[in-house]
PDB file of C-alpha atoms and ligand atoms in Angstrom:
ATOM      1  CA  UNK N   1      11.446  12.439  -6.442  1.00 97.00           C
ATOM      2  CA  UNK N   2       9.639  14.140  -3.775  1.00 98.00           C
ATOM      3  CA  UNK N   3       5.739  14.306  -4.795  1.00 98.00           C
ATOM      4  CA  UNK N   4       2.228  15.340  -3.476  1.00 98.00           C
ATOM      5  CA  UNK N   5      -0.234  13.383  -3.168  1.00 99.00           C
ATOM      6  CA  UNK N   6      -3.973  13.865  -1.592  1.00 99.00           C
ATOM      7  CA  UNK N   7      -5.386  12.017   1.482  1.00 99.00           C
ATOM      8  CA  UNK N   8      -8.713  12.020   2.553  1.00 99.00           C
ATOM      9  CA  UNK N   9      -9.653  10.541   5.765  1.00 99.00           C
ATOM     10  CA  UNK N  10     -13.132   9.101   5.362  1.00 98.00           C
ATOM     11  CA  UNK N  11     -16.469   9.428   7.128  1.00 98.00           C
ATOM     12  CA  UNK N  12     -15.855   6.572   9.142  1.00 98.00           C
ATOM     13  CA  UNK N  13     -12.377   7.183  10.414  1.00 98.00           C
ATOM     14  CA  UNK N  14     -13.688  10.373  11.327  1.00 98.00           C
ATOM     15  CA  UNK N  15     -16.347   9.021  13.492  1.00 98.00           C
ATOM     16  CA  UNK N  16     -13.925   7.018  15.050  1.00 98.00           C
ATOM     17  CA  UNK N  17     -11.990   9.430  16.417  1.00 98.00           C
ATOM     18  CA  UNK N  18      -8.747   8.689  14.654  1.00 98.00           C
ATOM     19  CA  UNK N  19      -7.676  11.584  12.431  1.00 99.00           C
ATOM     20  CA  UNK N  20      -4.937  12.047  14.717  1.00 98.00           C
ATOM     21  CA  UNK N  21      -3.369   8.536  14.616  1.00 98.00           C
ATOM     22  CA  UNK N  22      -3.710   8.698  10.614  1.00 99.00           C
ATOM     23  CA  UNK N  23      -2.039  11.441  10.276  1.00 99.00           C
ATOM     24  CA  UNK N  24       0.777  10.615  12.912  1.00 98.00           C
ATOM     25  CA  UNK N  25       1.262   7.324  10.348  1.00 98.00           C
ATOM     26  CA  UNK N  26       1.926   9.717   7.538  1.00 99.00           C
ATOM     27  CA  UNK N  27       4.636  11.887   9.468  1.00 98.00           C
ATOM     28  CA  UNK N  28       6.080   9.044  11.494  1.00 98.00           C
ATOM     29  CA  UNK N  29       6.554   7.734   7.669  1.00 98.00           C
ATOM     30  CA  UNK N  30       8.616  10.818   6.511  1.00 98.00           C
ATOM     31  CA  UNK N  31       5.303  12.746   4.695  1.00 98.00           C
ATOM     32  CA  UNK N  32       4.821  16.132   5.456  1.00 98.00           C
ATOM     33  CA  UNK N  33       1.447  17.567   6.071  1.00 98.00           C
ATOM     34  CA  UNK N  34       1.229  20.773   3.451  1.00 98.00           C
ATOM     35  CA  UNK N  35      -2.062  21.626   3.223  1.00 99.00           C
ATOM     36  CA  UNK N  36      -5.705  20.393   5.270  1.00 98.00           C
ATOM     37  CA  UNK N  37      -8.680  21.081   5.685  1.00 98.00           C
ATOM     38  CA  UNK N  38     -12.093  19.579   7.661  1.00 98.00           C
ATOM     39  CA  UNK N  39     -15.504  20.042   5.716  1.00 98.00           C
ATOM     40  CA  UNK N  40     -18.589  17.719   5.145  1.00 98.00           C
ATOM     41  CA  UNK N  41     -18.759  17.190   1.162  1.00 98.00           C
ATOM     42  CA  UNK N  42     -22.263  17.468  -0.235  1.00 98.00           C
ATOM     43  CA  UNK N  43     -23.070  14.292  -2.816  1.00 98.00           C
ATOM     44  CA  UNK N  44     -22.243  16.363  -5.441  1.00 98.00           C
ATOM     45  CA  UNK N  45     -18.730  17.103  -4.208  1.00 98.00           C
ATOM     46  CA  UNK N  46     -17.961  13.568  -3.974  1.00 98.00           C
ATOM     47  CA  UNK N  47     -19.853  13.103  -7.300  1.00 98.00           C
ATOM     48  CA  UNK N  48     -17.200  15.470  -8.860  1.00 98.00           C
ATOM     49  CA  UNK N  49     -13.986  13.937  -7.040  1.00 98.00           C
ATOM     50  CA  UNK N  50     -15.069  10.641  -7.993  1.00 98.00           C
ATOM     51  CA  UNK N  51     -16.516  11.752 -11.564  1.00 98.00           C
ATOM     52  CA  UNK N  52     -13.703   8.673 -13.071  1.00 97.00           C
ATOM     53  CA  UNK N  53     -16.117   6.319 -11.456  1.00 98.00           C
ATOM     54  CA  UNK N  54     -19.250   7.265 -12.536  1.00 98.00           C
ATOM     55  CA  UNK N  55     -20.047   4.240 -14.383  1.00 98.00           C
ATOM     56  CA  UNK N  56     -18.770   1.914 -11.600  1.00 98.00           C
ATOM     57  CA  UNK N  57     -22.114   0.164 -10.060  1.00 98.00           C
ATOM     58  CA  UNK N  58     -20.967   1.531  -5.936  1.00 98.00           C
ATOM     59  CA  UNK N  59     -20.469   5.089  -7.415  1.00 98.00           C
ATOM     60  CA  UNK N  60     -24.140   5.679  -5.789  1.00 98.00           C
ATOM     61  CA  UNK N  61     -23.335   4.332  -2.783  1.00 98.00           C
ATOM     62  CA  UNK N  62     -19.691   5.748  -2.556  1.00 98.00           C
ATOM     63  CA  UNK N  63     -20.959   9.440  -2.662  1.00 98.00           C
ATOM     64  CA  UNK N  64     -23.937   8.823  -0.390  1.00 98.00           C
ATOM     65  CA  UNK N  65     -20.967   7.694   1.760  1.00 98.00           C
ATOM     66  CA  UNK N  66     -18.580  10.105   1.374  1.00 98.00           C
ATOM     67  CA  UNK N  67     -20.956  12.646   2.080  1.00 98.00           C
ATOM     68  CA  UNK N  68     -22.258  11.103   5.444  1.00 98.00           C
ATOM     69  CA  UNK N  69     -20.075  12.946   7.773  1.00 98.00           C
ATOM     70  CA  UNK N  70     -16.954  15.571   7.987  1.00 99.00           C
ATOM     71  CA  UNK N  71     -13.852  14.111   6.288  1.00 99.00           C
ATOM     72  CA  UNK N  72     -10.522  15.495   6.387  1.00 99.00           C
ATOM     73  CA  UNK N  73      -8.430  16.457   2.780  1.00 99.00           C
ATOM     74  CA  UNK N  74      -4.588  16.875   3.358  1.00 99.00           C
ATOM     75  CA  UNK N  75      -1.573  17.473   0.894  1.00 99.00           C
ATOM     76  CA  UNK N  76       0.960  14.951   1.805  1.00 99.00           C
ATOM     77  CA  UNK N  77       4.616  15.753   0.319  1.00 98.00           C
ATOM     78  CA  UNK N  78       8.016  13.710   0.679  1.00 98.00           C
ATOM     79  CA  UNK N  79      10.566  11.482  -1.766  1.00 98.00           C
ATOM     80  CA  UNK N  80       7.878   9.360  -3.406  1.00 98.00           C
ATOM     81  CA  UNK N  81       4.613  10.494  -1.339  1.00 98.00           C
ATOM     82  CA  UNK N  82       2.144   8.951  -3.872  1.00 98.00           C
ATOM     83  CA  UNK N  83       3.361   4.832  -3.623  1.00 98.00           C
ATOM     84  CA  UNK N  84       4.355   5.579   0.320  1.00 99.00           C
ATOM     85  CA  UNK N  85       0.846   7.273   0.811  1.00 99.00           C
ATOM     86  CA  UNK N  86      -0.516   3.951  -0.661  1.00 98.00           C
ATOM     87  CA  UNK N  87       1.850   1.555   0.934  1.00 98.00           C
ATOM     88  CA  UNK N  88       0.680   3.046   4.458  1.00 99.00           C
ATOM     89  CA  UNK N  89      -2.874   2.739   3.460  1.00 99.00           C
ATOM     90  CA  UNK N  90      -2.865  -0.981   2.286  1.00 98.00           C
ATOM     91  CA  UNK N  91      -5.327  -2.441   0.015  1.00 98.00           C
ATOM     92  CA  UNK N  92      -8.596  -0.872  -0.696  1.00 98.00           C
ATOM     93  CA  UNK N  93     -10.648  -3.797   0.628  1.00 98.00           C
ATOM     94  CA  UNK N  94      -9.671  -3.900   3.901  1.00 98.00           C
ATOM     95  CA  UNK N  95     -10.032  -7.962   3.846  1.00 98.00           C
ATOM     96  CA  UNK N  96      -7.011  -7.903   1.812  1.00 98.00           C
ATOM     97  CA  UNK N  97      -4.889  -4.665   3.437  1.00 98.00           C
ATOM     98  CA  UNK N  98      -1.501  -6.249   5.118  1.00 98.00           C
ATOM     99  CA  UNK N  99      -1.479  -6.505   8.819  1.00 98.00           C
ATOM    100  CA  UNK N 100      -0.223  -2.674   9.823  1.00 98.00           C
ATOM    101  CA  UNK N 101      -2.062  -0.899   7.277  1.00 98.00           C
ATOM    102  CA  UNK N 102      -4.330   1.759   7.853  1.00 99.00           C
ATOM    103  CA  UNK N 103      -7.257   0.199   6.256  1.00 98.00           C
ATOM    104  CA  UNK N 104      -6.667  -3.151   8.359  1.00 98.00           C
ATOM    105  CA  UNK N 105      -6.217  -1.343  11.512  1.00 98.00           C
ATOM    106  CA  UNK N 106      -9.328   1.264  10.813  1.00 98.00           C
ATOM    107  CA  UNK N 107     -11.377   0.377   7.652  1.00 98.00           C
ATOM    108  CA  UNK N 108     -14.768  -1.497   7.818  1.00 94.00           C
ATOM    109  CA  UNK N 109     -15.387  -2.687   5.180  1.00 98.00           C
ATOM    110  CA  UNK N 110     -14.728  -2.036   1.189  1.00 98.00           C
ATOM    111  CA  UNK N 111     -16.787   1.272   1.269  1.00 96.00           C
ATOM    112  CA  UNK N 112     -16.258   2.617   4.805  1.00 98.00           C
ATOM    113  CA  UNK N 113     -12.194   1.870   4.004  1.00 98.00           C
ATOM    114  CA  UNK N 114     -10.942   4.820   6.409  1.00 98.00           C
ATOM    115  CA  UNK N 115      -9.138   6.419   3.665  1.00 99.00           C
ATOM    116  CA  UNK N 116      -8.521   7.350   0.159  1.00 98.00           C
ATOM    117  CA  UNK N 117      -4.968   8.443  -1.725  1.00 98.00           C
ATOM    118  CA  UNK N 118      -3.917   9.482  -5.143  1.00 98.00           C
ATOM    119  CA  UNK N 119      -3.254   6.875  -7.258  1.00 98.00           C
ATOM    120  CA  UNK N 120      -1.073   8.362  -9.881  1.00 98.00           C
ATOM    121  CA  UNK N 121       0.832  12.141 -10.568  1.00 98.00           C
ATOM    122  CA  UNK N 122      -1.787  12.584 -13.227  1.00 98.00           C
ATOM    123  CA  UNK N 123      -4.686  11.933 -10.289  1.00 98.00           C
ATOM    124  CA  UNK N 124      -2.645  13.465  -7.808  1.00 98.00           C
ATOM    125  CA  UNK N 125      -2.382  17.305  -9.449  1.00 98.00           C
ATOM    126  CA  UNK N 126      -6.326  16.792 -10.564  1.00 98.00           C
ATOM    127  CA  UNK N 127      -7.508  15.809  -6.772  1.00 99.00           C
ATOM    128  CA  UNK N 128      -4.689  18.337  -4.934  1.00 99.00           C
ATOM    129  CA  UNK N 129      -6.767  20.862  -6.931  1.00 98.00           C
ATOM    130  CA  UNK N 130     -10.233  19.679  -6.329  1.00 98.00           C
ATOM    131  CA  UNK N 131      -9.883  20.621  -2.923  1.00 98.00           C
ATOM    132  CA  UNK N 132      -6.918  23.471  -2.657  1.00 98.00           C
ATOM    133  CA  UNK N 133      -5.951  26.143  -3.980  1.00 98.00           C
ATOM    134  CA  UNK N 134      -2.021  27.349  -4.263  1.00 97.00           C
ATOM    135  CA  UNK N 135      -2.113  29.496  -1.622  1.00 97.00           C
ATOM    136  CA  UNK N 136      -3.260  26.668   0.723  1.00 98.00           C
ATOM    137  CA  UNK N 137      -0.044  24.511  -0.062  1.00 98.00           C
ATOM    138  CA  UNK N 138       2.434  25.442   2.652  1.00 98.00           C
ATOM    139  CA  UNK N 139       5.494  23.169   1.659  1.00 96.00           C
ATOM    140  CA  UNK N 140       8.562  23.510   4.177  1.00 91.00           C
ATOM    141  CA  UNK N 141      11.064  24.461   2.308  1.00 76.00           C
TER     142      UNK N 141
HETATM  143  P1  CMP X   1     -11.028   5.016  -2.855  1.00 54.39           P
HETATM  144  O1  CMP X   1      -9.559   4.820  -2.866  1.00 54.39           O
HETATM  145  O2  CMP X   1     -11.548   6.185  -2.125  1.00 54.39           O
HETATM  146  O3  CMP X   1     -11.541   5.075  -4.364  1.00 54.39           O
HETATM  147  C1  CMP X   1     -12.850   4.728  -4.736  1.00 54.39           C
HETATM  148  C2  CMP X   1     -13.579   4.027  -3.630  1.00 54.39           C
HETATM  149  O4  CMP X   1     -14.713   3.272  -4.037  1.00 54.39           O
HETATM  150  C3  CMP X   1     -12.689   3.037  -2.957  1.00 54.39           C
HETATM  151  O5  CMP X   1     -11.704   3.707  -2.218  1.00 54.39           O
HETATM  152  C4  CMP X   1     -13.696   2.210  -2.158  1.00 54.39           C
HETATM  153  O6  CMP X   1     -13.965   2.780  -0.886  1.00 54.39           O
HETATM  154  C5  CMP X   1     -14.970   2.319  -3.004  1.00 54.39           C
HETATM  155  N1  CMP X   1     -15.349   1.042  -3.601  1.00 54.39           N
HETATM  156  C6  CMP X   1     -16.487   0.353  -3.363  1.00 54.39           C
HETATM  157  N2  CMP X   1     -16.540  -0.769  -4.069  1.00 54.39           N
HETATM  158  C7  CMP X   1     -15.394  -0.829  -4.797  1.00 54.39           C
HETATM  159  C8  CMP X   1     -14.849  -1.768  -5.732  1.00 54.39           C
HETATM  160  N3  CMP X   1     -15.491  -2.881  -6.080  1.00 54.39           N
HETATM  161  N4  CMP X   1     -13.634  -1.487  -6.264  1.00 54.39           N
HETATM  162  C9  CMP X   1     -12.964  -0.358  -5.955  1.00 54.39           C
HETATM  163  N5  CMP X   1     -13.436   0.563  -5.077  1.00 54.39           N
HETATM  164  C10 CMP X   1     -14.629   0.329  -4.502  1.00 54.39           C
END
């Protein structure tokens, strides 16, 4: 079925100047880019996005993070965007991401990991509308 699902590019891929390769990875895969957007979250935007974490021990550190710098939110849509989206990114530790990956070609390390994707539908329509509203969605078709 063709899904959404949303992609942030982190802090650190940011800084690294490679928005534009991540992004060509998600077309050159088939996803379309629907909706984006640049901003610098404040701690408690990233507080809020992450809120299903909040219990976690890095939550702290994972919105001082997150907030450190301008990241970039996108809508990604095609025929099953959500496992493709996560396929592309590879494993969330970057130690363990397959060779090709996003995270093992960009990420540092388990909290500077380059990039973050939906995980499920369910997370995918709650996150999609975190950041966007409908009239930001600009599907194709
Ligand atoms: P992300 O997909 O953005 O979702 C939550 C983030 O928390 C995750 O990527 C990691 O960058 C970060 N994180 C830090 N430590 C852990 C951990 N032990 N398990 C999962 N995520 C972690």
């Amino acid at each position: 079925a063709v899904e959404r699902t949303l992609s942030i590019i982190k802090p650190d891929a940011v800084k690294k100047n490679a928005i534009g390769a991540i992004l060509s990875r998600f077309e050159q895969a088939g996803l379309q880019v629907i909706a984006a957007r640049m901003l610098q979250l404040s701690a408690a935007d990233a507080g809020g996005f992450y809120a299903v974490h909040k219990d976690r021990p890095f939550y702290g550190e994972l919105c001082a993070f997150m907030s450190s710098g301008p990241v970039l939110v996108s809508v990604l849509e095609g025929e099953g965007a959500i496992a493709k989206n996560r396929e592309l990114m590879g494993a969330t530790n970057p130690k363990d991401a397959a060779p090709g990956t996003i995270r093992a070609d960009f990420a540092e390390n388990i909290d500077a990991n380059a990039v973050h994707g939906s995980d499920s539908a369910e997370t995918a329509a709650w996150e999609i509308a975190y950041f966007f509203s409908k009239r930001e969605l600009c599907p194709r078709s």
